[in-house]
Amino acid sequence: MKFPARPFRALKLNASGRWSLLALFVGLVVGLASIAFEWMTQAVRRYTLVQFAGYPQEGSVGEHYFFEVPGTVFSPWMVVSVMTLGGLISGMLVYWFAPEASGAGTDAAVDAFHNRKGQINWRVPWVKTIASAVTLGTGGSGGREGPIAQIGAGIGAWTADRLSLSATDRRILLAAGVGAGVGAMFRAPLAGAIFAAEILYSDSDMEADVIVPSAIASIVAYSVYTQSIPAEVRFQPIFGNDLAHTLHSPAELLPYTLLAIVLLFLAAFYVRFFHATQKLFESLPVRPHLRPAIGAMLAGLFGIGLFVYSGHNSEVLGVLGTGYRSLQNALTGGSGITIGVLAIIAFGKMLTTSLSIGSGGSGGVFGPLMVIGGCAGAAFGQAGHSLFPEWVPYPAAFAVVGMAGFFSGVARAPISTIILIRELTGDFGLLVPTMLVCAMTFVFSSKWILYTHQVGSRLESPAHRGDFLVDVLEGLAVKDVFHSGQRLVMIHEGASLDQIVHRLAETNQHYFPVIDSQDAMVGLFSADDVRAYLYDETLWRLANARDVMISNFYRVSPDDDLNVAMQQFTTLNVDELPVIDPENPTKLLGFLGRKETIAAYNRRILEHRRETEQHG
């Protein structure tokens, strides 16, 4: 299928109407894809995990279900069989048709943005949809948001390819697709837009160009996706409307600070464990499509083992699947969700997610991060309440802040996380402690990056190397680099060609200013201009400097930035440019060389890197 690209090319690149139309289309398609993905995931779950194992529902209060649940008796060990089969099918789909769809989807989208000019194989959205639905529907520990982020990215990139857009435009539409997917699946359009701009970098940087297109795509995708949800929960936060906490005293910020420290240790452990698990599975001497099956089987055995060990406590089943039901109970302080159970879920979720996704299974780590942080925060809150009830009056509030803090540190996205948790929970009373904990985990967990394809900042992104050449050069002036004309060989306008040839033999200078009797510069010629006359000796005494020079030459002034000079170097294909006094157009101040300009750029980049290392 080909789109009529010509009408789009006729519009200006920076036209808001054009970007609105493109983002609207991406949002519409991603919204429909989100519905299809959610329906497919629930269908797989209903006719595998629920049908044969009697697995209980695991969603939050704000989620909806397309299928009714039959009264099948729960069979714990059948869960392991279903998960193993699901891992095998998912692995075959991925490694036979689109290996890029393996693992967490968000990191693959980030890699495409920075290193692949925004290009994503057209098969990825299709394979990712089916493979992730199988992985999650059969009980794999993962999230739906990571897959839909990669699906949305693929739709954005595919749209750009159909319209023959540039690599820059393709990247923008890719990011818009990511924002649309997250905004729809989380029912958090604002967070989706900011997340798409923020998740690309591990430092405090943001891709500003994608925010508006991503916001439009996110709003449209959200609007489309919510039409599949019953009216009574359509605009309700995923975790309900009953979460309303407040901060009563600044003294309460002390235990939140301690929570941030706990989350930092958990983040360090989880990121290292996840990457170690990935490397372990990559080294297994088996075919790649078998690894997700092995990971799913081990995750299932671990989860069911915990269930049996805990005396058939269904809460610990939160280590499998999305875990949203357990997180919901942690947020609301549900009965039976003790400190021990919360700790088991938090650490168990780290293991099962690493096995399910680190083995190459198709899923996301978005949801599991929230479950781990929320359960860890709830456990900390309950322990703090039992010891210092006046400082920790509401233990469940620490679950809300724990969700945000853990995700902010591990995913390196503090701003979008703060917005996201507000939209997920509807709890705006904890904004201050959430900001505190997110800031701390973000600042102090910079060494532990889950998304390995994130780059530090725009300066380090291959996508912006040309942009930063311009930015750096615009920060440097010609007067800081050019060499003065005090030692330059000047040629009088009346000098014969014979005299000029002998002067050239005495110097390595390449460009020669021509001056009149008042030392005013009237022209310029190069050594190459003179060589054209060398084989005709009859002209040596007849021709003079005025015959060789050009009077309408390009020039720069001391206050021009080096980007202006670099443009002239490139356009004219010259190695030096005359620097002229802006108050006296006939006064030569010196020459600016191309090599000196590039050297100045390299020095500035080196200085920036040293400053970054010193402050990092």
XYZ file of C-alpha atoms in Angstrom:
616
model
C 0.000 0.000 0.000
C 1.405 3.387 -1.025
C 0.294 6.746 0.291
C 0.165 9.782 -1.989
C 3.412 11.333 -0.788
C 3.472 14.322 -3.155
C 0.817 16.397 -1.286
C 2.799 15.962 1.922
C 6.076 16.981 0.330
C 4.415 20.125 -0.960
C 3.846 21.272 2.610
C 6.653 22.957 4.545
C 8.592 20.773 6.947
C 7.841 22.976 9.945
C 4.158 23.449 9.106
C 2.114 22.678 12.218
C -0.788 21.540 10.070
C 1.334 18.898 8.387
C 2.666 17.514 11.644
C -0.795 17.576 13.185
C -2.137 15.518 10.301
C 0.729 13.014 10.412
C 0.541 12.683 14.212
C -3.226 12.319 14.040
C -2.874 9.443 11.575
C -0.214 7.718 13.699
C -2.347 8.169 16.823
C -5.382 6.715 15.081
C -3.533 3.605 13.905
C -1.759 3.115 17.236
C -5.069 3.478 19.089
C -6.598 0.717 16.953
C -3.449 -1.386 17.380
C -3.703 -0.935 21.165
C -7.254 -2.266 21.145
C -6.214 -5.217 18.984
C -3.218 -5.949 21.215
C -5.280 -5.792 24.413
C -8.039 -7.966 22.926
C -5.533 -10.505 21.645
C -3.707 -10.665 24.994
C -6.963 -11.273 26.856
C -8.073 -13.822 24.261
C -4.865 -15.822 24.650
C -5.179 -15.626 28.402
C -8.842 -16.646 28.402
C -8.370 -19.705 26.180
C -5.065 -20.924 27.606
C -4.181 -19.878 31.129
C -7.765 -19.496 32.343
C -9.280 -22.330 30.295
C -6.768 -25.021 31.205
C -5.259 -23.790 34.485
C -8.130 -21.833 36.041
C -5.792 -18.908 36.654
C -7.513 -16.058 38.573
C -8.046 -12.568 37.158
C -5.082 -10.300 37.859
C -6.107 -6.830 36.731
C -6.584 -3.582 38.648
C -9.969 -2.036 39.449
C -9.867 0.289 36.455
C -9.188 -2.399 33.867
C -11.840 -4.046 31.721
C -12.268 -7.565 30.371
C -13.492 -8.659 26.956
C -14.200 -12.227 28.039
C -16.102 -13.861 30.865
C -14.119 -16.217 33.089
C -15.282 -19.843 33.310
C -15.375 -21.638 36.616
C -12.333 -23.815 35.952
C -10.608 -25.203 39.034
C -7.160 -23.711 39.557
C -4.383 -26.134 38.607
C -1.019 -24.680 39.709
C 1.229 -27.024 37.760
C -0.790 -26.605 34.576
C 0.316 -22.957 34.734
C 3.907 -24.064 34.156
C 2.931 -26.083 31.077
C 0.945 -23.205 29.581
C 3.762 -20.723 30.228
C 6.363 -23.012 28.680
C 4.251 -23.543 25.559
C 3.609 -19.806 25.351
C 7.335 -19.067 25.583
C 8.039 -21.572 22.811
C 5.414 -20.116 20.459
C 6.529 -16.552 21.188
C 10.166 -17.470 20.608
C 9.433 -19.115 17.271
C 7.374 -16.150 16.079
C 10.069 -13.675 17.018
C 13.207 -15.451 15.851
C 11.661 -16.775 12.632
C 10.049 -13.545 11.480
C 11.427 -10.487 13.349
C 14.302 -10.985 15.825
C 14.127 -7.239 16.627
C 10.839 -7.928 18.433
C 12.511 -9.951 21.187
C 12.854 -8.673 24.726
C 11.633 -5.324 26.009
C 10.175 -3.172 23.250
C 11.081 0.272 24.551
C 14.835 -0.237 24.298
C 14.500 -1.410 20.698
C 12.603 1.782 19.835
C 15.321 3.878 21.502
C 17.981 2.018 19.505
C 16.117 2.678 16.248
C 15.874 6.387 17.051
C 19.569 6.890 17.786
C 21.359 4.319 15.651
C 19.085 3.233 12.797
C 17.804 6.564 11.438
C 14.409 5.700 12.868
C 14.072 2.634 10.659
C 12.102 -0.348 11.954
C 11.311 -3.462 9.954
C 7.661 -3.345 8.855
C 7.145 -6.860 10.277
C 8.017 -5.786 13.820
C 4.621 -4.271 14.794
C 2.789 -7.382 13.593
C 5.148 -9.894 15.172
C 5.462 -7.872 18.378
C 1.675 -7.725 18.732
C 1.176 -11.473 18.399
C 4.317 -12.602 20.249
C 3.751 -10.255 23.203
C 0.087 -11.259 23.415
C 1.187 -14.890 23.629
C 3.899 -14.192 26.221
C 1.689 -12.082 28.485
C -1.486 -14.056 27.859
C 0.144 -17.285 28.964
C 1.422 -15.793 32.228
C 4.862 -14.446 31.351
C 6.025 -11.772 33.766
C 6.017 -8.595 31.742
C 4.119 -5.476 30.846
C 1.890 -4.498 27.948
C 3.268 -0.977 27.713
C 6.744 -1.876 26.431
C 5.373 -3.900 23.507
C 2.851 -1.229 22.545
C 5.673 1.349 22.646
C 7.605 -0.671 20.054
C 4.439 -1.368 18.074
C 3.689 2.368 18.025
C 7.276 3.142 17.051
C 7.014 0.683 14.171
C 3.777 2.271 12.973
C 5.349 5.736 13.092
C 8.429 4.589 11.175
C 6.295 2.733 8.625
C 4.189 5.846 8.040
C 7.318 7.917 7.402
C 8.619 5.308 4.958
C 5.330 5.228 3.037
C 5.507 9.005 2.658
C 9.225 8.982 1.757
C 10.022 11.356 4.613
C 13.535 12.197 5.785
C 15.387 10.404 8.571
C 14.671 13.331 10.915
C 10.946 13.146 10.196
C 11.004 9.380 10.595
C 12.523 9.704 14.045
C 9.866 12.202 15.074
C 7.045 9.940 13.919
C 8.721 6.981 15.613
C 8.741 8.863 18.915
C 5.156 10.006 18.332
C 4.192 6.351 17.965
C 5.901 5.518 21.259
C 4.022 8.309 23.017
C 0.740 7.235 21.440
C 1.198 3.631 22.581
C 2.061 4.529 26.162
C -0.640 7.212 26.343
C -3.293 4.768 25.150
C -2.331 1.666 27.109
C -1.766 3.555 30.379
C -4.704 5.876 29.668
C -2.238 8.666 30.387
C -1.952 10.906 27.298
C 0.152 13.640 28.913
C 2.625 11.163 30.377
C 2.847 9.391 27.015
C 3.820 12.595 25.231
C 6.534 13.506 27.755
C 7.753 9.927 28.057
C 8.436 9.708 24.314
C 10.696 12.761 24.541
C 12.411 11.790 27.783
C 13.048 8.043 27.524
C 15.591 8.526 24.719
C 18.244 9.889 27.094
C 19.711 8.682 30.380
C 20.704 12.161 31.586
C 18.449 15.130 32.190
C 17.794 15.819 28.516
C 14.715 15.703 26.338
C 13.884 15.507 22.630
C 11.867 18.717 22.425
C 10.982 18.343 18.740
C 8.818 15.289 19.388
C 6.690 16.650 22.231
C 3.955 18.319 20.162
C 3.601 15.511 17.562
C 3.720 12.967 20.375
C 1.083 14.869 22.337
C -1.276 14.922 19.346
C -0.703 11.231 18.605
C -1.107 10.345 22.283
C -4.406 12.217 22.608
C -5.827 10.576 19.487
C -4.640 7.083 20.463
C -6.045 7.544 23.971
C -9.386 8.720 22.588
C -9.602 5.744 20.222
C -8.479 3.185 22.783
C -10.896 4.307 25.499
C -13.835 3.652 23.158
C -13.222 -0.060 23.746
C -13.652 0.405 27.504
C -17.047 0.341 29.253
C -18.389 3.810 30.048
C -18.312 3.273 33.809
C -14.497 2.900 33.873
C -13.575 4.630 30.610
C -12.095 7.749 32.181
C -11.215 6.237 35.532
C -7.527 5.866 36.450
C -6.276 2.307 36.056
C -5.867 1.938 39.810
C -9.201 3.555 40.673
C -10.501 6.787 42.135
C -10.086 5.930 45.806
C -6.424 6.852 46.227
C -6.265 10.223 47.948
C -3.319 10.842 50.268
C -1.929 14.070 51.650
C 1.319 15.265 53.182
C 0.595 16.537 56.698
C 4.063 17.608 57.810
C 7.497 18.247 56.284
C 8.808 15.713 58.804
C 7.139 13.006 56.738
C 9.699 13.679 54.011
C 12.369 11.987 56.140
C 10.940 8.461 55.757
C 10.392 9.159 52.057
C 14.094 9.988 51.816
C 14.894 6.646 53.440
C 12.547 4.981 50.951
C 14.560 6.522 48.104
C 17.732 4.971 49.526
C 16.077 1.552 49.702
C 14.876 1.896 46.114
C 18.400 2.780 44.984
C 19.733 -0.511 46.337
C 16.879 -2.387 44.693
C 17.506 -0.609 41.383
C 21.194 -1.511 41.434
C 20.390 -5.143 42.166
C 17.612 -5.450 39.598
C 19.444 -3.853 36.675
C 22.548 -5.953 37.230
C 20.512 -9.115 37.674
C 18.430 -8.452 34.565
C 21.469 -7.855 32.353
C 23.279 -10.855 33.842
C 20.246 -13.016 33.038
C 20.228 -11.716 29.462
C 23.904 -12.612 29.011
C 23.347 -16.041 30.549
C 20.541 -16.894 28.119
C 22.516 -15.534 25.158
C 25.330 -17.921 26.041
C 23.081 -21.008 26.260
C 24.054 -23.540 23.578
C 20.498 -23.892 22.250
C 18.585 -22.366 19.379
C 17.430 -18.812 20.134
C 13.727 -19.587 19.786
C 13.990 -22.165 22.593
C 15.376 -19.698 25.135
C 12.051 -17.915 25.846
C 10.480 -21.318 26.512
C 13.214 -22.156 29.029
C 12.842 -18.759 30.688
C 9.053 -19.073 30.852
C 9.281 -22.559 32.331
C 11.731 -21.447 35.045
C 9.596 -18.389 35.836
C 6.498 -20.578 36.091
C 8.240 -23.094 38.356
C 9.460 -20.308 40.609
C 6.050 -18.624 40.797
C 4.131 -21.803 41.511
C 6.816 -22.862 43.984
C 6.241 -19.625 45.905
C 2.487 -20.226 45.778
C 2.851 -23.694 47.317
C 5.460 -22.565 49.848
C 3.260 -19.690 51.039
C 0.370 -22.004 51.826
C -1.489 -21.326 48.559
C -1.598 -17.573 49.110
C -2.873 -16.245 45.773
C -1.238 -12.846 46.373
C 2.212 -14.230 45.569
C 0.983 -15.112 42.078
C 1.671 -11.443 41.405
C 5.196 -12.540 40.469
C 3.637 -13.890 37.266
C 1.687 -12.032 34.592
C 1.331 -8.282 34.954
C 1.030 -8.421 38.746
C -1.460 -5.536 38.707
C -3.853 -7.202 41.142
C -1.144 -7.470 43.791
C -0.086 -3.897 43.100
C -3.690 -2.766 43.465
C -3.874 -4.394 46.887
C -0.552 -2.824 47.852
C -1.877 0.616 46.887
C -5.145 0.204 48.771
C -3.764 -1.724 51.750
C -5.781 -4.852 50.983
C -6.097 -7.573 53.596
C -3.559 -10.369 53.498
C -0.914 -8.235 51.811
C 1.657 -8.372 54.613
C 5.232 -7.126 54.688
C 6.510 -10.616 53.952
C 4.186 -11.107 50.976
C 5.074 -7.685 49.597
C 8.788 -8.429 49.877
C 8.294 -11.796 48.159
C 6.430 -10.157 45.290
C 9.016 -7.379 44.888
C 12.030 -9.693 44.766
C 10.166 -12.498 43.016
C 9.033 -10.103 40.285
C 12.646 -9.183 39.637
C 13.483 -12.837 39.051
C 10.463 -13.824 36.951
C 10.696 -10.716 34.754
C 14.374 -11.337 34.144
C 13.571 -14.929 33.174
C 10.551 -14.087 31.015
C 11.944 -11.061 29.167
C 15.694 -11.460 29.656
C 15.479 -14.852 27.957
C 14.236 -13.151 24.785
C 10.511 -13.399 25.457
C 8.463 -10.627 23.880
C 7.138 -8.293 26.540
C 7.869 -5.134 28.450
C 9.482 -4.229 31.744
C 7.295 -1.163 32.232
C 4.612 -2.857 34.315
C 6.962 -5.044 36.374
C 8.964 -1.958 37.390
C 5.828 -0.420 38.862
C 4.915 -3.638 40.666
C 8.404 -3.988 42.137
C 8.553 -0.359 43.266
C 4.964 -0.308 44.539
C 5.289 -3.498 46.578
C 8.693 -2.452 47.941
C 7.240 0.935 48.892
C 4.217 -0.666 50.567
C 6.472 -3.027 52.563
C 8.602 -0.077 53.660
C 5.461 1.868 54.586
C 4.055 -0.942 56.706
C 7.371 -1.410 58.499
C 7.691 2.343 59.066
C 4.123 2.615 60.342
C 4.674 -0.123 62.927
C 7.816 1.654 64.208
C 6.995 5.349 63.743
C 3.250 5.747 63.182
C 3.386 9.532 63.588
C 5.877 9.874 60.732
C 4.310 7.161 58.559
C 0.560 7.576 59.098
C -0.468 6.048 55.739
C 1.638 3.029 54.697
C -0.159 2.685 51.343
C 1.064 6.150 50.349
C 4.584 4.729 50.176
C 3.397 2.263 47.543
C 2.381 5.152 45.282
C 5.700 6.934 45.774
C 7.625 3.663 45.488
C 6.094 3.008 42.053
C 7.300 6.348 40.801
C 10.705 6.327 42.479
C 11.778 2.904 41.293
C 10.640 3.473 37.723
C 12.243 6.931 37.603
C 15.641 5.608 38.620
C 15.699 2.478 36.486
C 14.059 3.921 33.363
C 15.809 7.332 33.661
C 12.574 9.259 33.076
C 11.684 11.323 36.189
C 9.384 13.970 34.688
C 7.143 11.619 32.736
C 7.109 9.220 35.693
C 5.783 11.871 38.068
C 3.029 12.698 35.572
C 2.378 9.037 34.813
C 1.796 7.992 38.426
C -0.598 10.896 38.895
C -2.603 9.780 35.864
C -2.525 6.108 36.887
C -3.654 6.651 40.461
C -5.444 9.988 40.415
C -3.547 10.728 43.647
C -2.247 14.316 43.482
C -1.693 14.762 47.220
C 1.710 13.041 47.106
C 3.286 15.284 44.489
C 6.008 16.673 46.784
C 7.299 13.331 48.162
C 7.042 11.816 44.675
C 9.191 14.596 43.258
C 11.697 14.148 46.094
C 12.045 10.388 45.676
C 12.090 10.509 41.868
C 14.798 13.173 41.895
C 16.937 11.169 44.324
C 16.644 7.872 42.491
C 17.288 9.561 39.157
C 20.390 11.411 40.335
C 21.992 8.575 42.281
C 21.208 5.619 39.994
C 22.945 6.942 36.875
C 25.295 3.925 36.813
C 22.456 1.430 36.527
C 20.684 1.838 33.213
C 18.092 -0.722 32.188
C 17.594 0.568 28.641
C 21.102 0.059 27.309
C 20.519 1.997 24.078
C 19.777 5.246 25.857
C 22.496 7.856 25.339
C 23.475 10.476 27.861
C 22.229 13.529 25.989
C 21.529 14.956 22.561
C 25.225 15.750 22.229
C 26.039 12.038 22.339
C 23.261 10.890 20.022
C 24.244 9.856 16.472
C 20.902 11.323 15.454
C 22.109 14.822 16.342
C 25.754 14.893 15.345
C 25.055 17.328 12.534
C 22.841 19.457 14.768
C 25.517 19.779 17.390
C 28.155 20.667 14.834
C 25.969 23.687 14.095
C 25.251 24.406 17.772
C 28.901 24.294 18.776
C 30.090 26.351 15.804
C 27.437 28.983 16.469
C 28.922 29.380 19.930
C 32.331 30.314 18.526
C 33.235 33.569 16.761
C 35.616 34.139 13.849
C 37.667 36.564 15.966
C 38.548 33.707 18.340
C 40.105 31.569 15.627
C 41.437 33.489 12.600
C 45.112 34.371 12.147
C 45.977 38.035 11.622
C 47.318 39.495 8.380
C 50.478 41.039 9.790
C 52.797 38.547 8.101
C 50.748 37.964 4.980
C 52.294 38.551 1.569
C 50.348 41.386 -0.047
C 50.395 41.864 -3.830
C 50.107 45.343 -5.332
C 47.485 45.654 -8.034
C 50.110 46.743 -10.568
C 52.479 43.813 -9.955
C 53.225 41.859 -13.141
C 52.553 38.161 -13.439
C 56.285 37.595 -13.605
C 56.719 39.275 -10.219
C 53.772 37.347 -8.782
C 55.200 33.972 -9.881
C 58.509 34.726 -8.169
C 56.717 35.819 -4.975
C 54.742 32.565 -4.948
C 57.967 30.584 -5.074
C 59.119 32.245 -1.844
C 56.068 31.461 0.342
C 53.653 28.671 1.283
C 50.769 31.129 1.333
C 47.860 30.007 -0.856
C 45.560 33.051 -0.985
C 46.924 36.532 -1.795
C 45.199 39.836 -1.096
C 45.608 42.521 -3.777
C 46.023 46.086 -2.509
C 46.158 49.520 -4.118
C 48.573 52.385 -3.419
C 46.643 53.288 -0.226
C 46.962 49.681 1.047
C 43.220 49.177 0.578
C 42.259 45.634 -0.388
C 40.730 45.585 -3.852
C 40.785 41.898 -4.721
C 41.976 38.378 -4.019
C 43.521 35.519 -5.958
C 44.838 32.061 -5.150
C 47.945 30.202 -6.233
C 45.690 28.007 -8.377
C 44.531 31.106 -10.290
C 48.135 31.931 -11.202
C 48.989 28.404 -12.379
C 46.605 28.843 -15.325
C 49.094 31.365 -16.813
C 52.328 29.464 -16.163
C 52.523 27.794 -19.580
C 52.139 31.034 -21.561
C 55.316 33.096 -20.903
C 54.210 35.863 -23.271
C 51.627 36.882 -20.664
C 54.090 37.086 -17.788
C 54.991 40.737 -18.493
C 51.661 41.780 -20.001
C 49.298 40.543 -17.277
C 49.223 41.964 -13.772
C 47.487 41.293 -10.477
C 44.260 42.980 -11.597
C 43.978 40.474 -14.444
C 44.287 37.517 -12.095
C 42.310 38.670 -9.054
C 38.592 38.605 -8.344
C 37.110 41.730 -6.811
C 33.774 40.212 -5.743
C 35.046 37.718 -3.217
C 33.358 36.066 -0.196
C 34.388 37.334 3.211
C 33.578 37.066 6.901
C 33.789 39.557 9.742
C 35.311 38.961 13.204
C 31.893 38.845 14.885
C 30.442 36.194 12.553
C 29.991 32.769 14.116
C 31.916 29.806 12.773
C 28.769 28.167 11.449
C 28.446 30.986 8.891
C 32.073 30.446 7.914
C 31.659 26.668 7.687
C 28.711 27.085 5.337
C 30.873 29.221 3.042
C 33.750 26.716 3.216
C 31.353 23.970 2.140
C 29.556 25.994 -0.539
C 32.680 27.475 -2.158
C 34.978 24.497 -1.509
C 37.779 26.787 -0.332
C 40.243 26.342 2.502
C 40.528 29.964 3.673
C 38.287 33.006 3.886
C 39.408 36.650 4.215
C 38.387 38.375 7.449
C 37.406 41.990 6.741
C 36.920 44.881 9.142
C 33.112 45.472 9.185
C 33.661 49.231 9.568
C 36.118 49.377 6.673
C 35.350 46.868 3.884
C 38.765 47.457 2.273
C 40.788 46.577 5.399
C 41.987 43.007 5.608
C 42.379 41.712 9.174
C 43.557 38.209 8.340
C 42.420 34.815 7.096
C 40.224 32.121 8.641
C 41.225 28.561 7.746
C 38.969 25.546 7.444
C 41.406 23.417 9.481
C 41.497 25.988 12.278
C 37.695 26.062 12.337
C 37.427 22.294 12.687
C 40.167 22.296 15.326
C 38.221 24.893 17.347
C 35.133 22.684 17.144
C 37.074 19.642 18.357
C 38.548 21.612 21.254
C 35.093 22.778 22.340
C 33.740 19.202 22.220
C 36.702 17.988 24.289
C 36.125 20.745 26.844
C 32.446 19.794 27.078
C 33.297 16.136 27.677
C 35.782 17.039 30.400
C 33.209 19.257 32.096
C 30.645 16.461 31.888
C 33.060 13.959 33.434
C 33.952 16.374 36.237
C 30.299 16.989 37.099
C 29.268 13.377 36.537
